[in-house]
Amino acid sequence: MKSLRWKETLQQLFFVANGSGFIVVFCVCFAAMVTILEASFHMKMVIQNDSMVPGFAALLILKELGAVVTALLLTSRVGAGIAAEVGLMKVTEQIDALRMLGIEPVRYLVLPRLVACVIGAVLLTLIANMVCLICAMLVSDLMLGYSPAMFLSSMRIFVKFQDLLLAAVKGAFFGAVIPLVACHFGFRCRPGAEGVGSATTQSVVVASILIIVLDFVLSYTFSYL
Amino acid sequence: MKTETKVGLLALAALILVLVFASMMGSLSPFSRGRSLDVVYNYAGGIDEGSPVRVMGINVGKVRAIRFEPGFKMPDGEEVKLRLTISVDQKAWSSIRTDSRFYINMAGVIGEKFLEISPGSLDQPEFADGAVVRGEDPPRVDQLISQSYGLAGKLINLLEKNEGSVSNVIQQVDRLTTNFNKTLSLLDKTSKNKEMARLLDNAIKISDDMAYLTGSLRSKKAEESYHLMHKLLFRLEPLDGPAIRKFLQEEGVRARVF
């Protein structure tokens, strides 16, 4: 813990969590709207009844949507930022300079970003899930005619408190993937502006793929809990 | 504002939202004043922790805990192995009396399980907080279905083995119904005939006469006559051919009797 640069970690946490808060909340609101309206449309089409839609939508939000959408947004914003920053440091030989000064670059650069991303992703996942649920509740009240009490009643059938905690665990894993992948490509950045751009693109693509794959693995694992 | 403060506020917001979620799920209810009861069953029909508790169809609490207690016995000695700890809101507590019954029911499209408490009568006392009560075990639908499958299998076997007899019985029943139908229509036609009407009138008269006769037979005079006849028959019973012949010979009457 001594080796962790707390001030830098806090700065990174501010960049990750506070900086991405608005984007995440804005996007998950629309994701919630689409989810509940689509679920209602399809349920009505198949069984002519959408009374269970609030429950299904809440389950989908907590199990998948909240964590994955947040992680993908963080990848595109934070992951790209870290990859570009570390890549540029590599290209301008700042990393070599750190080594010359006897500073371990992984501990100096990666660790604060890793801790900040894990904590930030957990916080944002929790907030995103709750905002998503509240937004779905509003949409179901205004557009589907289910009052908040009916929404909660339907939600309680499908959802447990631990689902939110498992979503936070997912958020932590996704949060760890983003800086590790970004720093990996940043440290291997080729010289020149093209190299930095390539490292950033590769970082976003690989992190996104890893998040989707990891989501499947974690969901499959959590299904046994 | 400092960066630390901004980050701290975000973390606080996340924590508050988690608490809101816990409250929405009913896991956290700091402002509700509830009481608890332990309801024991031998079969709980798939109820789960967190399932709602209802009194007269209104949600008043939830199942807090489910515990297996293999060694538990009721005061009357009955072994009951499953204990459900439920919480009930204070507002519904007075409706639950010692004669209330605790059912496990099912509701909704997907069969949500809940614990229904029937309201007790006012002359019965209320439960003490944390009391242990015996619940009504729900019917084992799985067993019923399994038995129905068995029964259906036997019926199919029976039908397959006796296919000829069954079809014969069905044909006979069909014929019987046809004949019965014909008889009924014939009867309907004949009841409109004059001869038939006269026949029915006569039948009514005969029935009236019979009623009069049987009424007379119940009179005291008829009873005396019956006793006299009985005595006479009792005396006549030992008499036979040789005895009558002997009597007539003694009386000097020559006759060929029997």
Coordinates of C-alpha atoms in Angstrom, one line a residue:
Chain A
M1 CA 0.0 0.0 0.0
K2 CA 2.9 2.3 0.6
S3 CA 3.9 2.0 -3.0
L4 CA 0.5 3.3 -4.1
R5 CA 0.6 7.0 -5.0
W6 CA -2.6 8.1 -3.3
K7 CA -2.8 11.6 -4.7
E8 CA -2.3 10.3 -8.3
T9 CA -4.8 7.5 -7.6
L10 CA -7.4 10.1 -6.4
Q11 CA -6.7 12.2 -9.5
Q12 CA -7.2 9.2 -11.7
L13 CA -10.4 8.2 -9.8
F14 CA -11.7 11.7 -10.4
F15 CA -10.9 11.4 -14.1
V16 CA -12.5 7.9 -14.3
A17 CA -15.6 8.3 -12.0
N18 CA -16.5 12.0 -11.9
G19 CA -15.4 12.6 -15.4
S20 CA -17.5 9.8 -16.9
G21 CA -20.5 10.1 -14.5
F22 CA -22.6 12.2 -16.8
I23 CA -22.0 10.2 -20.0
V24 CA -22.7 6.9 -18.2
V25 CA -25.9 8.2 -16.6
F26 CA -27.1 9.8 -19.8
C27 CA -26.5 6.6 -21.9
V28 CA -27.9 4.1 -19.4
C29 CA -31.1 6.2 -19.2
F30 CA -31.7 5.6 -22.9
A31 CA -30.6 2.0 -22.6
A32 CA -33.3 1.5 -19.9
M33 CA -35.9 3.1 -22.0
V34 CA -35.1 0.9 -25.0
T35 CA -35.0 -2.2 -22.8
I36 CA -38.3 -1.8 -21.1
L37 CA -40.2 -0.6 -24.2
E38 CA -38.7 -3.4 -26.4
A39 CA -39.4 -6.0 -23.7
S40 CA -43.0 -4.8 -23.4
F41 CA -43.5 -4.8 -27.2
H42 CA -42.2 -8.4 -27.6
M43 CA -44.1 -9.7 -24.5
K44 CA -47.3 -8.2 -25.9
M45 CA -46.6 -9.7 -29.3
V46 CA -46.0 -13.2 -27.8
I47 CA -48.3 -13.6 -24.9
Q48 CA -50.5 -10.4 -25.1
N49 CA -49.5 -9.5 -21.6
D50 CA -46.6 -7.4 -20.3
S51 CA -47.3 -7.4 -16.6
M52 CA -43.9 -9.1 -15.9
V53 CA -41.9 -6.7 -18.1
P54 CA -40.8 -4.5 -15.2
G55 CA -39.4 -7.5 -13.5
F56 CA -37.6 -8.8 -16.6
A57 CA -36.3 -5.4 -17.4
A58 CA -35.0 -4.9 -13.9
L59 CA -33.3 -8.3 -14.0
L60 CA -31.7 -7.5 -17.4
I61 CA -30.5 -4.1 -16.2
L62 CA -28.9 -5.5 -13.0
K63 CA -27.5 -8.7 -14.6
E64 CA -26.1 -7.2 -17.8
L65 CA -27.0 -3.8 -19.0
G66 CA -25.8 -1.6 -16.1
A67 CA -22.4 -3.1 -15.8
V68 CA -21.6 -3.8 -19.5
V69 CA -22.8 -0.4 -20.8
T70 CA -20.8 1.3 -18.1
A71 CA -17.7 -0.7 -18.8
L72 CA -17.9 -0.1 -22.6
L73 CA -18.3 3.6 -22.1
L74 CA -15.4 3.6 -19.7
T75 CA -13.4 1.7 -22.3
S76 CA -14.0 4.3 -25.0
R77 CA -13.4 7.2 -22.7
V78 CA -10.9 6.1 -20.0
G79 CA -9.2 3.2 -21.8
A80 CA -8.5 5.3 -24.9
G81 CA -7.2 8.1 -22.7
I82 CA -4.9 5.9 -20.8
A83 CA -3.6 4.1 -23.9
A84 CA -2.9 7.5 -25.6
E85 CA -1.3 8.9 -22.5
V86 CA 1.0 6.0 -21.8
G87 CA 1.7 5.5 -25.5
L88 CA 2.8 9.1 -25.8
M89 CA 5.0 8.7 -22.7
K90 CA 6.6 5.7 -24.4
V91 CA 7.1 7.5 -27.7
T92 CA 8.6 10.6 -26.0
E93 CA 10.8 8.2 -23.9
Q94 CA 9.4 9.4 -20.6
I95 CA 9.0 5.7 -19.5
D96 CA 12.7 5.2 -20.3
A97 CA 13.5 8.2 -18.2
L98 CA 11.5 6.8 -15.3
R99 CA 13.5 3.6 -15.5
M100 CA 16.7 5.7 -15.6
L101 CA 15.5 7.3 -12.4
G102 CA 15.0 3.9 -10.8
I103 CA 11.2 4.2 -10.8
E104 CA 9.3 1.1 -11.8
P105 CA 7.0 2.3 -14.6
V106 CA 4.3 -0.4 -13.9
R107 CA 4.1 0.6 -10.2
Y108 CA 4.3 4.3 -11.1
L109 CA 1.8 4.4 -14.0
V110 CA -0.3 1.3 -14.0
L111 CA -1.1 0.7 -10.3
P112 CA -2.8 4.1 -9.6
R113 CA -4.8 3.8 -12.8
L114 CA -5.7 0.2 -12.0
V115 CA -6.9 1.0 -8.5
A116 CA -8.7 4.1 -9.7
C117 CA -10.4 2.3 -12.6
V118 CA -11.5 -0.6 -10.3
I119 CA -13.0 1.7 -7.7
G120 CA -14.4 4.1 -10.3
A121 CA -16.0 1.3 -12.3
V122 CA -17.6 -0.2 -9.2
L123 CA -19.1 3.3 -8.2
L124 CA -20.3 4.0 -11.7
T125 CA -21.8 0.5 -12.1
L126 CA -23.8 1.0 -8.9
I127 CA -24.9 4.4 -9.9
A128 CA -25.7 3.3 -13.5
N129 CA -27.8 0.4 -12.3
M130 CA -29.8 2.5 -9.9
V131 CA -30.3 5.3 -12.4
C132 CA -31.3 2.7 -15.0
L133 CA -33.8 1.1 -12.7
I134 CA -35.3 4.5 -11.7
C135 CA -35.5 5.5 -15.4
A136 CA -37.2 2.2 -16.3
M137 CA -39.6 2.8 -13.5
L138 CA -40.5 6.2 -14.8
V139 CA -40.9 4.9 -18.4
S140 CA -43.1 2.0 -17.2
D141 CA -45.2 4.5 -15.2
L142 CA -45.6 7.1 -18.0
M143 CA -45.7 4.8 -21.1
L144 CA -46.8 1.4 -19.9
G145 CA -49.2 2.3 -17.1
Y146 CA -47.4 0.4 -14.3
S147 CA -47.1 2.5 -11.2
P148 CA -43.8 2.5 -9.2
A149 CA -45.4 0.2 -6.7
M150 CA -46.4 -2.3 -9.4
F151 CA -42.9 -2.0 -10.8
L152 CA -41.3 -2.8 -7.5
S153 CA -43.7 -5.6 -6.8
S154 CA -42.8 -7.2 -10.2
M155 CA -39.1 -6.5 -9.7
R156 CA -39.0 -8.2 -6.3
I157 CA -40.2 -11.5 -7.9
F158 CA -37.1 -11.6 -10.2
V159 CA -34.4 -9.6 -8.5
K160 CA -32.5 -10.1 -5.3
F161 CA -30.3 -7.7 -3.4
Q162 CA -27.3 -9.7 -4.2
D163 CA -27.8 -9.0 -8.0
L164 CA -26.7 -5.4 -7.4
L165 CA -23.6 -6.7 -5.5
L166 CA -22.8 -9.1 -8.3
A167 CA -23.1 -6.3 -10.8
A168 CA -20.6 -4.3 -8.7
V169 CA -18.2 -7.3 -8.7
K170 CA -18.6 -7.4 -12.5
G171 CA -17.9 -3.7 -12.6
A172 CA -14.7 -4.3 -10.6
F173 CA -13.5 -7.0 -13.1
F174 CA -14.3 -4.8 -16.1
G175 CA -12.7 -1.8 -14.4
A176 CA -9.5 -3.9 -14.0
V177 CA -9.5 -5.0 -17.7
I178 CA -9.6 -1.4 -19.0
P179 CA -6.3 0.0 -17.6
L180 CA -4.4 -3.3 -18.0
V181 CA -5.2 -3.5 -21.7
A182 CA -4.7 0.2 -22.2
C183 CA -1.3 0.2 -20.5
H184 CA -0.3 -3.0 -22.3
F185 CA -0.8 -1.3 -25.7
G186 CA 0.6 2.0 -24.4
F187 CA 3.8 0.3 -23.3
R188 CA 4.1 -1.4 -26.7
C189 CA 3.3 1.8 -28.7
R190 CA 5.2 2.3 -31.9
P191 CA 6.9 5.6 -32.5
G192 CA 5.0 8.4 -34.1
A193 CA 1.5 9.8 -34.1
E194 CA 0.3 6.8 -36.1
G195 CA 1.7 4.4 -33.4
V196 CA -0.2 6.3 -30.7
G197 CA -3.4 6.2 -32.7
S198 CA -3.0 2.5 -33.4
A199 CA -2.3 1.7 -29.7
T200 CA -5.4 3.6 -28.7
T201 CA -7.6 1.9 -31.2
Q202 CA -6.3 -1.6 -30.4
S203 CA -6.7 -0.9 -26.7
V204 CA -10.4 0.0 -27.1
V205 CA -11.1 -2.9 -29.4
V206 CA -9.3 -5.5 -27.3
A207 CA -10.7 -4.2 -24.0
S208 CA -14.3 -4.2 -25.4
I209 CA -13.9 -7.8 -26.6
L210 CA -12.4 -8.8 -23.3
I211 CA -15.3 -7.2 -21.4
I212 CA -17.9 -9.0 -23.5
V213 CA -16.1 -12.3 -23.1
L214 CA -15.5 -11.7 -19.4
D215 CA -19.2 -10.8 -19.0
F216 CA -20.2 -14.2 -20.3
V217 CA -17.7 -16.0 -18.0
L218 CA -18.8 -14.0 -15.0
S219 CA -22.5 -14.4 -15.7
Y220 CA -22.1 -18.1 -16.2
T221 CA -20.1 -18.3 -12.9
F222 CA -22.7 -16.2 -11.0
S223 CA -25.5 -18.3 -12.3
Y224 CA -24.3 -21.0 -9.9
L225 CA -24.4 -18.7 -6.9
Chain B
M1 CA -14.3 22.2 -4.4
K2 CA -11.4 19.9 -3.9
T3 CA -10.9 16.8 -6.0
E4 CA -11.1 14.6 -2.9
T5 CA -14.5 16.1 -2.0
K6 CA -15.9 15.6 -5.4
V7 CA -14.8 11.9 -5.5
G8 CA -16.1 11.5 -1.9
L9 CA -19.5 12.9 -2.9
L10 CA -19.7 10.5 -5.8
A11 CA -18.9 7.6 -3.5
L12 CA -21.5 8.8 -1.1
A13 CA -24.1 9.1 -3.9
A14 CA -23.3 5.5 -4.9
L15 CA -23.7 4.3 -1.2
I16 CA -27.0 6.1 -0.8
L17 CA -28.3 4.5 -4.1
V18 CA -27.3 1.1 -2.7
L19 CA -29.2 1.8 0.4
V20 CA -32.2 2.9 -1.7
F21 CA -32.0 -0.3 -3.6
A22 CA -31.9 -2.3 -0.4
S23 CA -35.0 -0.4 0.8
M24 CA -36.7 -1.0 -2.6
M25 CA -36.0 -4.7 -2.3
G26 CA -37.3 -4.7 1.3
S27 CA -33.9 -5.9 2.7
L28 CA -33.6 -2.7 4.6
S29 CA -36.6 -1.2 6.3
P30 CA -35.4 1.1 9.2
F31 CA -38.7 2.9 9.6
S32 CA -41.1 -0.1 9.6
R33 CA -42.2 -1.4 13.0
G34 CA -42.8 -5.1 12.6
R35 CA -43.3 -8.1 14.7
S36 CA -42.1 -11.6 14.0
L37 CA -43.7 -15.0 14.1
D38 CA -42.2 -18.5 13.6
V39 CA -44.5 -20.6 11.4
V40 CA -43.6 -24.3 11.1
Y41 CA -44.4 -26.6 8.3
N42 CA -43.5 -30.1 7.0
Y43 CA -43.7 -28.9 3.4
A44 CA -43.4 -25.3 2.3
G45 CA -44.3 -25.7 -1.4
G46 CA -41.4 -23.7 -2.8
I47 CA -41.7 -20.5 -0.7
D48 CA -38.5 -18.5 -0.5
E49 CA -36.8 -16.0 1.8
G50 CA -38.2 -12.6 0.9
S51 CA -41.6 -14.0 -0.3
P52 CA -44.4 -11.7 0.7
V53 CA -46.7 -12.3 3.7
R54 CA -50.3 -11.2 3.2
V55 CA -53.3 -10.8 5.4
M56 CA -56.6 -10.6 3.5
G57 CA -54.6 -10.2 0.3
I58 CA -52.6 -7.2 1.5
N59 CA -48.8 -7.3 1.7
V60 CA -48.0 -6.9 5.4
G61 CA -44.6 -8.4 5.7
K62 CA -42.2 -11.0 4.3
V63 CA -40.5 -14.3 5.0
R64 CA -37.3 -13.4 6.8
A65 CA -35.6 -16.7 7.3
I66 CA -36.1 -20.4 6.5
R67 CA -34.5 -22.9 8.8
F68 CA -34.4 -26.7 8.9
E69 CA -35.0 -28.1 12.4
P70 CA -35.1 -31.9 12.2
G71 CA -35.6 -32.3 15.9
F72 CA -38.4 -29.8 16.5
K73 CA -41.6 -31.0 18.0
M74 CA -44.9 -29.1 18.6
P75 CA -46.4 -29.2 22.2
D76 CA -48.8 -31.9 21.0
G77 CA -45.8 -34.1 20.0
E78 CA -46.1 -33.6 16.2
E79 CA -42.7 -33.4 14.5
V80 CA -42.5 -30.3 12.3
K81 CA -39.1 -29.9 10.6
L82 CA -39.2 -26.5 8.8
R83 CA -39.4 -23.1 10.5
L84 CA -40.2 -19.9 8.6
T85 CA -39.6 -16.7 10.5
I86 CA -41.9 -14.1 9.1
S87 CA -42.2 -10.4 9.9
V88 CA -45.6 -8.8 10.1
D89 CA -46.3 -5.0 10.1
Q90 CA -47.7 -3.6 13.3
K91 CA -50.8 -2.3 11.5
A92 CA -51.9 -5.9 10.6
W93 CA -50.8 -7.5 13.9
S94 CA -54.2 -7.1 15.6
S95 CA -55.9 -9.0 12.7
I96 CA -53.9 -12.1 13.4
R97 CA -55.3 -14.1 16.3
T98 CA -54.5 -17.5 17.7
D99 CA -57.2 -19.1 15.5
S100 CA -55.7 -17.6 12.3
R101 CA -54.5 -20.0 9.7
F102 CA -51.2 -19.8 7.8
Y103 CA -51.4 -21.0 4.2
I104 CA -48.9 -21.0 1.5
N105 CA -50.5 -19.9 -1.7
M106 CA -49.6 -19.1 -5.3
A107 CA -50.3 -16.0 -7.3
G108 CA -49.5 -14.3 -10.6
V109 CA -48.7 -15.5 -14.1
I110 CA -45.4 -17.1 -13.0
G111 CA -46.8 -18.6 -9.8
E112 CA -45.3 -16.4 -7.2
K113 CA -45.5 -18.0 -3.8
F114 CA -46.7 -16.1 -0.7
L115 CA -47.7 -16.8 2.8
E116 CA -51.4 -15.9 3.4
I117 CA -52.7 -15.4 6.9
S118 CA -56.4 -15.7 7.5
P119 CA -57.7 -13.2 9.9
G120 CA -58.7 -14.6 13.3
S121 CA -61.8 -14.0 15.4
L122 CA -61.8 -11.1 17.8
D123 CA -62.6 -13.2 20.9
Q124 CA -59.3 -15.0 20.5
P125 CA -56.1 -13.5 21.9
E126 CA -53.3 -12.0 19.8
F127 CA -50.0 -13.9 19.4
A128 CA -47.0 -13.0 21.5
D129 CA -44.1 -11.6 19.5
G130 CA -41.9 -14.5 18.2
A131 CA -44.5 -17.1 18.9
V132 CA -44.3 -20.5 17.2
V133 CA -47.4 -21.5 15.2
R134 CA -48.3 -24.5 13.0
G135 CA -48.9 -23.6 9.4
E136 CA -51.2 -25.4 7.0
D137 CA -49.0 -27.6 4.7
P138 CA -49.9 -26.8 1.1
P139 CA -51.2 -29.7 -1.1
R140 CA -48.4 -31.6 -2.9
V141 CA -49.3 -30.9 -6.5
D142 CA -46.3 -32.8 -7.7
Q143 CA -47.5 -36.0 -5.9
L144 CA -51.0 -35.4 -7.3
I145 CA -49.6 -35.1 -10.8
S146 CA -47.5 -38.2 -10.3
Q147 CA -50.5 -40.2 -9.0
S148 CA -52.6 -38.9 -12.0
Y149 CA -49.9 -40.1 -14.3
G150 CA -50.0 -43.5 -12.7
L151 CA -53.8 -43.6 -12.9
A152 CA -53.8 -42.4 -16.5
G153 CA -51.3 -45.2 -17.4
K154 CA -53.5 -47.8 -15.7
L155 CA -56.5 -46.5 -17.6
I156 CA -54.7 -46.7 -20.9
N157 CA -53.5 -50.2 -20.2
L158 CA -57.1 -51.2 -19.2
L159 CA -58.5 -49.7 -22.4
E160 CA -55.8 -51.3 -24.6
K161 CA -56.3 -54.8 -23.0
N162 CA -60.1 -54.6 -23.2
E163 CA -60.5 -52.7 -26.4
G164 CA -63.2 -55.0 -27.8
S165 CA -65.3 -55.1 -24.6
V166 CA -65.1 -51.3 -24.2
S167 CA -66.2 -50.6 -27.7
N168 CA -69.0 -53.2 -27.2
V169 CA -70.1 -51.5 -24.0
I170 CA -70.1 -48.1 -25.7
Q171 CA -72.2 -49.6 -28.6
Q172 CA -74.7 -51.1 -26.2
V173 CA -75.0 -47.9 -24.2
D174 CA -75.6 -46.1 -27.5
R175 CA -78.3 -48.6 -28.4
L176 CA -79.8 -48.4 -25.0
T177 CA -79.9 -44.6 -25.2
T178 CA -81.6 -44.8 -28.6
N179 CA -84.2 -47.2 -27.4
F180 CA -84.8 -45.2 -24.3
N181 CA -85.3 -42.2 -26.4
K182 CA -87.8 -44.0 -28.6
T183 CA -89.7 -45.3 -25.5
L184 CA -89.9 -41.8 -24.1
S185 CA -91.2 -40.4 -27.4
L186 CA -93.8 -43.2 -27.6
L187 CA -94.9 -42.6 -24.0
D188 CA -95.2 -38.9 -24.9
K189 CA -97.5 -39.8 -27.8
T190 CA -99.6 -42.3 -25.9
S191 CA -100.2 -40.1 -23.0
K192 CA -102.3 -37.9 -25.4
N193 CA -104.5 -41.0 -26.3
K194 CA -108.0 -41.2 -24.8
E195 CA -107.7 -44.9 -23.9
M196 CA -104.5 -44.2 -22.1
A197 CA -106.2 -41.4 -20.2
R198 CA -108.9 -43.8 -19.1
L199 CA -106.3 -46.4 -18.1
L200 CA -104.6 -43.8 -16.0
D201 CA -108.0 -42.8 -14.4
N202 CA -108.7 -46.4 -13.5
A203 CA -105.2 -46.8 -12.1
I204 CA -105.8 -43.8 -9.9
K205 CA -109.2 -45.2 -8.7
I206 CA -107.6 -48.6 -7.9
S207 CA -104.9 -46.9 -6.0
D208 CA -107.5 -44.9 -4.0
D209 CA -109.4 -48.2 -3.2
M210 CA -106.1 -49.9 -2.2
A211 CA -105.4 -46.9 0.1
Y212 CA -108.8 -47.3 1.7
L213 CA -108.4 -51.0 2.1
T214 CA -105.0 -50.7 3.7
G215 CA -106.4 -48.0 5.9
S216 CA -109.2 -50.3 7.1
L217 CA -106.7 -53.1 7.7
R218 CA -104.9 -50.8 10.2
S219 CA -108.1 -50.4 12.3
K220 CA -108.6 -52.1 15.6
K221 CA -111.4 -54.3 14.3
A222 CA -109.2 -55.6 11.5
E223 CA -106.5 -56.3 14.0
E224 CA -109.0 -58.4 16.2
S225 CA -110.1 -60.3 13.0
Y226 CA -106.4 -60.9 12.2
H227 CA -105.8 -62.3 15.7
L228 CA -108.9 -64.6 15.5
M229 CA -107.8 -65.9 12.1
H230 CA -104.4 -66.5 13.4
K231 CA -105.8 -68.5 16.3
L232 CA -108.1 -70.5 14.0
L233 CA -105.2 -71.3 11.7
F234 CA -103.1 -72.3 14.7
R235 CA -105.8 -74.8 15.8
L236 CA -106.4 -76.1 12.3
E237 CA -102.7 -76.6 11.7
P238 CA -102.4 -80.0 13.6
L239 CA -105.4 -81.3 11.7
D240 CA -104.7 -83.6 8.8
G241 CA -106.5 -86.3 6.7
P242 CA -106.3 -89.2 9.1
A243 CA -107.4 -87.1 12.1
I244 CA -110.4 -85.7 10.3
R245 CA -111.3 -89.2 9.2
K246 CA -111.1 -90.5 12.7
F247 CA -113.3 -87.7 14.0
L248 CA -116.0 -88.3 11.4
Q249 CA -115.9 -92.1 12.1
E250 CA -116.3 -91.5 15.8
E251 CA -119.3 -89.3 15.0
G252 CA -120.8 -92.1 12.8
V253 CA -120.5 -90.3 9.6
R254 CA -119.2 -92.4 6.7
A255 CA -117.6 -90.4 4.1
R256 CA -114.7 -90.5 1.8
V257 CA -112.5 -87.8 2.9
F258 CA -109.2 -87.0 1.0

